[in-house]
mmCIF file of C-alpha atoms in Angstrom:
data_model
loop_
_atom_site.group_PDB
_atom_site.id
_atom_site.type_symbol
_atom_site.label_atom_id
_atom_site.label_comp_id
_atom_site.label_asym_id
_atom_site.label_seq_id
_atom_site.Cartn_x
_atom_site.Cartn_y
_atom_site.Cartn_z
ATOM 1 C CA UNK A 1 0.033 -0.010 -0.007
ATOM 2 C CA UNK A 2 1.276 3.498 -0.926
ATOM 3 C CA UNK A 3 0.445 6.301 1.516
ATOM 4 C CA UNK A 4 1.108 9.778 0.441
ATOM 5 C CA UNK A 5 2.532 12.282 2.889
ATOM 6 C CA UNK A 6 1.378 15.909 2.271
ATOM 7 C CA UNK A 7 4.414 17.703 3.511
ATOM 8 C CA UNK A 8 7.465 19.336 1.796
ATOM 9 C CA UNK A 9 9.303 19.760 5.093
ATOM 10 C CA UNK A 10 12.494 17.713 4.700
ATOM 11 C CA UNK A 11 12.803 17.134 8.405
ATOM 12 C CA UNK A 12 9.354 15.598 8.653
ATOM 13 C CA UNK A 13 9.830 13.538 5.453
ATOM 14 C CA UNK A 14 13.003 12.082 6.916
ATOM 15 C CA UNK A 15 11.023 11.028 10.032
ATOM 16 C CA UNK A 16 8.131 9.668 8.028
ATOM 17 C CA UNK A 17 10.649 7.353 6.368
ATOM 18 C CA UNK A 18 11.315 5.701 9.765
ATOM 19 C CA UNK A 19 7.630 4.609 10.151
ATOM 20 C CA UNK A 20 6.862 0.928 10.819
ATOM 21 C CA UNK A 21 6.012 -0.706 7.448
ATOM 22 C CA UNK A 22 2.282 -0.772 7.382
ATOM 23 C CA UNK A 23 2.509 1.237 4.090
ATOM 24 C CA UNK A 24 5.113 2.677 1.809
ATOM 25 C CA UNK A 25 5.183 6.419 2.449
ATOM 26 C CA UNK A 26 5.963 8.740 -0.336
ATOM 27 C CA UNK A 27 5.479 12.520 -0.814
ATOM 28 C CA UNK A 28 2.318 13.408 -2.688
ATOM 29 C CA UNK A 29 3.170 13.623 -6.393
ATOM 30 C CA UNK A 30 3.560 17.197 -7.716
ATOM 31 C CA UNK A 31 3.054 18.490 -4.071
ATOM 32 C CA UNK A 32 5.471 21.381 -4.925
ATOM 33 C CA UNK A 33 3.081 22.580 -7.576
ATOM 34 C CA UNK A 34 -0.061 22.518 -5.410
ATOM 35 C CA UNK A 35 -0.781 25.742 -3.635
ATOM 36 C CA UNK A 36 -0.741 25.168 0.198
ATOM 37 C CA UNK A 37 -4.051 25.635 1.934
ATOM 38 C CA UNK A 38 -4.477 28.401 4.494
ATOM 39 C CA UNK A 39 -4.153 26.908 7.915
ATOM 40 C CA UNK A 40 -7.095 28.571 9.746
ATOM 41 C CA UNK A 41 -7.585 26.043 12.542
ATOM 42 C CA UNK A 42 -7.072 26.966 16.191
ATOM 43 C CA UNK A 43 -5.881 23.398 17.097
ATOM 44 C CA UNK A 44 -3.429 20.902 15.553
ATOM 45 C CA UNK A 45 -6.266 18.573 14.821
ATOM 46 C CA UNK A 46 -8.266 21.208 12.925
ATOM 47 C CA UNK A 47 -5.322 22.096 10.774
ATOM 48 C CA UNK A 48 -4.364 18.502 10.072
ATOM 49 C CA UNK A 49 -7.930 17.731 9.110
ATOM 50 C CA UNK A 50 -8.312 20.667 6.775
ATOM 51 C CA UNK A 51 -4.970 19.892 5.104
ATOM 52 C CA UNK A 52 -5.853 16.222 4.663
ATOM 53 C CA UNK A 53 -9.229 17.012 3.072
ATOM 54 C CA UNK A 54 -7.675 19.649 0.828
ATOM 55 C CA UNK A 55 -4.798 17.433 -0.437
ATOM 56 C CA UNK A 56 -6.949 14.332 -0.781
ATOM 57 C CA UNK A 57 -8.596 15.975 -3.756
ATOM 58 C CA UNK A 58 -5.420 15.534 -5.797
ATOM 59 C CA UNK A 59 -5.225 11.774 -5.646
ATOM 60 C CA UNK A 60 -7.682 8.815 -5.255
ATOM 61 C CA UNK A 61 -5.155 7.120 -2.895
ATOM 62 C CA UNK A 62 -4.733 7.375 0.868
ATOM 63 C CA UNK A 63 -2.949 10.478 2.068
ATOM 64 C CA UNK A 64 -2.071 11.925 5.483
ATOM 65 C CA UNK A 65 -1.400 15.524 6.609
ATOM 66 C CA UNK A 66 0.563 16.421 9.756
ATOM 67 C CA UNK A 67 0.199 19.445 11.940
ATOM 68 C CA UNK A 68 2.519 19.713 14.818
ATOM 69 C CA UNK A 69 4.284 22.159 17.085
ATOM 70 C CA UNK A 70 5.553 23.098 20.506
ATOM 71 C CA UNK A 71 3.397 24.087 23.526
ATOM 72 C CA UNK A 72 5.107 25.971 26.397
ATOM 73 C CA UNK A 73 3.171 26.099 29.557
ATOM 74 C CA UNK A 74 4.613 29.397 30.765
ATOM 75 C CA UNK A 75 3.471 30.964 27.371
ATOM 76 C CA UNK A 76 -0.138 29.685 27.697
ATOM 77 C CA UNK A 77 0.589 27.011 25.088
ATOM 78 C CA UNK A 78 2.315 29.196 22.600
ATOM 79 C CA UNK A 79 3.738 28.933 19.973
ATOM 80 C CA UNK A 80 1.283 26.090 19.392
ATOM 81 C CA UNK A 81 -0.235 25.966 15.939
ATOM 82 C CA UNK A 82 1.961 29.007 15.046
ATOM 83 C CA UNK A 83 5.229 27.154 15.781
ATOM 84 C CA UNK A 84 6.620 27.181 12.218
ATOM 85 C CA UNK A 85 5.885 30.929 11.800
ATOM 86 C CA UNK A 86 6.338 32.111 15.401
ATOM 87 C CA UNK A 87 8.832 34.833 14.467
ATOM 88 C CA UNK A 88 7.058 35.644 11.216
ATOM 89 C CA UNK A 89 5.535 34.085 8.070
ATOM 90 C CA UNK A 90 9.048 33.203 6.686
ATOM 91 C CA UNK A 91 10.961 32.733 9.930
ATOM 92 C CA UNK A 92 13.894 30.472 10.106
ATOM 93 C CA UNK A 93 14.375 27.796 12.814
ATOM 94 C CA UNK A 94 17.016 30.080 14.416
ATOM 95 C CA UNK A 95 14.686 33.002 14.426
ATOM 96 C CA UNK A 96 11.856 31.014 15.993
ATOM 97 C CA UNK A 97 14.233 29.679 18.722
ATOM 98 C CA UNK A 98 15.606 33.107 19.483
ATOM 99 C CA UNK A 99 12.107 34.581 19.946
ATOM 100 C CA UNK A 100 11.119 31.666 22.247
ATOM 101 C CA UNK A 101 14.136 32.182 24.444
ATOM 102 C CA UNK A 102 13.438 35.964 24.563
ATOM 103 C CA UNK A 103 9.795 35.334 25.612
ATOM 104 C CA UNK A 104 10.916 32.964 28.344
ATOM 105 C CA UNK A 105 13.656 35.237 29.609
ATOM 106 C CA UNK A 106 11.669 36.297 32.715
ATOM 107 C CA UNK A 107 10.334 32.933 33.777
ATOM 108 C CA UNK A 108 11.852 29.947 35.514
ATOM 109 C CA UNK A 109 8.971 27.657 34.363
ATOM 110 C CA UNK A 110 10.224 25.677 31.409
ATOM 111 C CA UNK A 111 7.800 22.718 31.015
ATOM 112 C CA UNK A 112 6.700 22.128 27.465
ATOM 113 C CA UNK A 113 5.619 19.450 25.053
ATOM 114 C CA UNK A 114 5.712 18.626 21.356
ATOM 115 C CA UNK A 115 2.409 17.625 19.868
ATOM 116 C CA UNK A 116 1.743 16.035 16.535
ATOM 117 C CA UNK A 117 -1.645 15.169 14.902
ATOM 118 C CA UNK A 118 -1.832 13.237 11.773
ATOM 119 C CA UNK A 119 -5.095 13.101 9.680
ATOM 120 C CA UNK A 120 -5.593 10.180 7.333
ATOM 121 C CA UNK A 121 -7.967 10.853 4.490
ATOM 122 C CA UNK A 122 -9.136 9.625 1.083
ATOM 123 C CA UNK A 123 -11.069 11.599 -1.481
ATOM 124 C CA UNK A 124 -12.365 14.295 0.845
ATOM 125 C CA UNK A 125 -13.079 12.161 3.849
ATOM 126 C CA UNK A 126 -11.045 12.059 7.039
ATOM 127 C CA UNK A 127 -10.839 8.395 8.064
ATOM 128 C CA UNK A 128 -9.054 8.792 11.342
ATOM 129 C CA UNK A 129 -6.691 11.139 13.307
ATOM 130 C CA UNK A 130 -3.752 10.168 15.484
ATOM 131 C CA UNK A 131 -2.180 12.311 18.183
ATOM 132 C CA UNK A 132 1.305 11.914 19.725
ATOM 133 C CA UNK A 133 3.133 13.999 22.222
ATOM 134 C CA UNK A 134 6.370 14.131 24.245
ATOM 135 C CA UNK A 135 6.992 16.066 27.475
ATOM 136 C CA UNK A 136 10.085 17.992 28.178
ATOM 137 C CA UNK A 137 11.632 21.352 29.181
ATOM 138 C CA UNK A 138 13.001 24.318 27.308
ATOM 139 C CA UNK A 139 16.758 24.795 27.647
ATOM 140 C CA UNK A 140 18.329 28.232 28.188
ATOM 141 C CA UNK A 141 20.434 27.787 25.010
ATOM 142 C CA UNK A 142 20.402 25.404 21.989
ATOM 143 C CA UNK A 143 22.214 22.117 22.317
ATOM 144 C CA UNK A 144 22.928 19.595 19.559
ATOM 145 C CA UNK A 145 23.223 19.770 15.781
ATOM 146 C CA UNK A 146 20.584 17.185 14.854
ATOM 147 C CA UNK A 147 16.844 17.394 14.351
ATOM 148 C CA UNK A 148 15.154 20.486 13.270
ATOM 149 C CA UNK A 149 12.810 23.287 14.470
ATOM 150 C CA UNK A 150 12.901 23.606 18.246
ATOM 151 C CA UNK A 151 14.728 20.379 18.850
ATOM 152 C CA UNK A 152 18.003 21.975 20.052
ATOM 153 C CA UNK A 153 15.994 23.794 22.793
ATOM 154 C CA UNK A 154 13.788 20.783 23.838
ATOM 155 C CA UNK A 155 15.350 18.842 26.717
ATOM 156 C CA UNK A 156 14.070 15.311 27.186
ATOM 157 C CA UNK A 157 14.647 14.326 30.888
ATOM 158 C CA UNK A 158 14.689 10.507 30.429
ATOM 159 C CA UNK A 159 17.652 10.788 28.067
ATOM 160 C CA UNK A 160 19.276 13.826 29.779
ATOM 161 C CA UNK A 161 19.753 15.657 26.500
ATOM 162 C CA UNK A 162 18.000 17.733 23.877
ATOM 163 C CA UNK A 163 16.263 16.040 20.984
ATOM 164 C CA UNK A 164 18.855 17.552 18.696
ATOM 165 C CA UNK A 165 21.587 15.481 20.469
ATOM 166 C CA UNK A 166 19.804 12.186 19.643
ATOM 167 C CA UNK A 167 20.177 10.075 16.484
ATOM 168 C CA UNK A 168 17.243 10.059 14.183
ATOM 169 C CA UNK A 169 16.165 6.621 15.354
ATOM 170 C CA UNK A 170 16.551 7.581 19.121
ATOM 171 C CA UNK A 171 14.386 10.674 18.525
ATOM 172 C CA UNK A 172 11.819 8.766 16.455
ATOM 173 C CA UNK A 173 11.474 6.180 19.356
ATOM 174 C CA UNK A 174 10.221 8.867 21.807
ATOM 175 C CA UNK A 175 9.022 11.868 19.720
ATOM 176 C CA UNK A 176 5.570 13.251 19.243
ATOM 177 C CA UNK A 177 5.726 12.438 15.485
ATOM 178 C CA UNK A 178 7.068 8.960 16.118
ATOM 179 C CA UNK A 179 4.189 8.212 18.535
ATOM 180 C CA UNK A 180 1.588 9.520 16.096
ATOM 181 C CA UNK A 181 3.107 7.637 13.172
ATOM 182 C CA UNK A 182 3.179 4.379 15.161
ATOM 183 C CA UNK A 183 -0.429 4.796 16.107
ATOM 184 C CA UNK A 184 -1.385 5.374 12.500
ATOM 185 C CA UNK A 185 0.669 2.378 11.365
ATOM 186 C CA UNK A 186 -1.038 0.214 13.888
ATOM 187 C CA UNK A 187 -4.524 1.341 12.840
ATOM 188 C CA UNK A 188 -3.702 0.722 9.157
ATOM 189 C CA UNK A 189 -2.456 -2.759 10.020
ATOM 190 C CA UNK A 190 -5.778 -3.457 11.714
ATOM 191 C CA UNK A 191 -8.026 -1.866 9.149
ATOM 192 C CA UNK A 192 -6.289 -3.499 6.229
ATOM 193 C CA UNK A 193 -7.561 -0.731 3.896
ATOM 194 C CA UNK A 194 -7.232 -1.567 0.238
ATOM 195 C CA UNK A 195 -5.706 0.764 -2.327
ATOM 196 C CA UNK A 196 -8.117 2.637 -4.548
ATOM 197 C CA UNK A 197 -8.582 1.242 -8.004
ATOM 198 C CA UNK A 198 -8.241 3.893 -10.719
#
């Protein structure tokens, strides 16, 4: 079974490739030529659902869309659904990280979590959603050269290091996206959905 991932984020695509083999995951064909939908949802699930419904119009096969981000308790859950554009519409990871540290400068509370919601869809219908999360703390400065996004600032206590200091396999074993992908893979294995016949 081929399952199309509706993301052009290279970091996410590398992690999708580590998914248990319930399906062969490939980027949606011609994704780069499809205008991205406006993410108007106020939650990760709303955005994942709207992206899944939108992109499922471009293929009869199964697709899934991901919406994920960082929730910091001291910032009332921010950056949340705005994680990728926290410092602006075209912000870099470094700019987003710098703004996060700036906004946490006056607090000692550092608890946070990464959240990922995947929405699985076919031809305009969301079949199921899958949520994964991982709890941690925000470091005072970046650590590690791996991962992407806020990984260098996200300290994972059980391993005593940031997510950016882990190998891709170590991170996938505990991460929000890994947890959501494993849940989706298990569901697909149970449901035994058949590929659409063109």
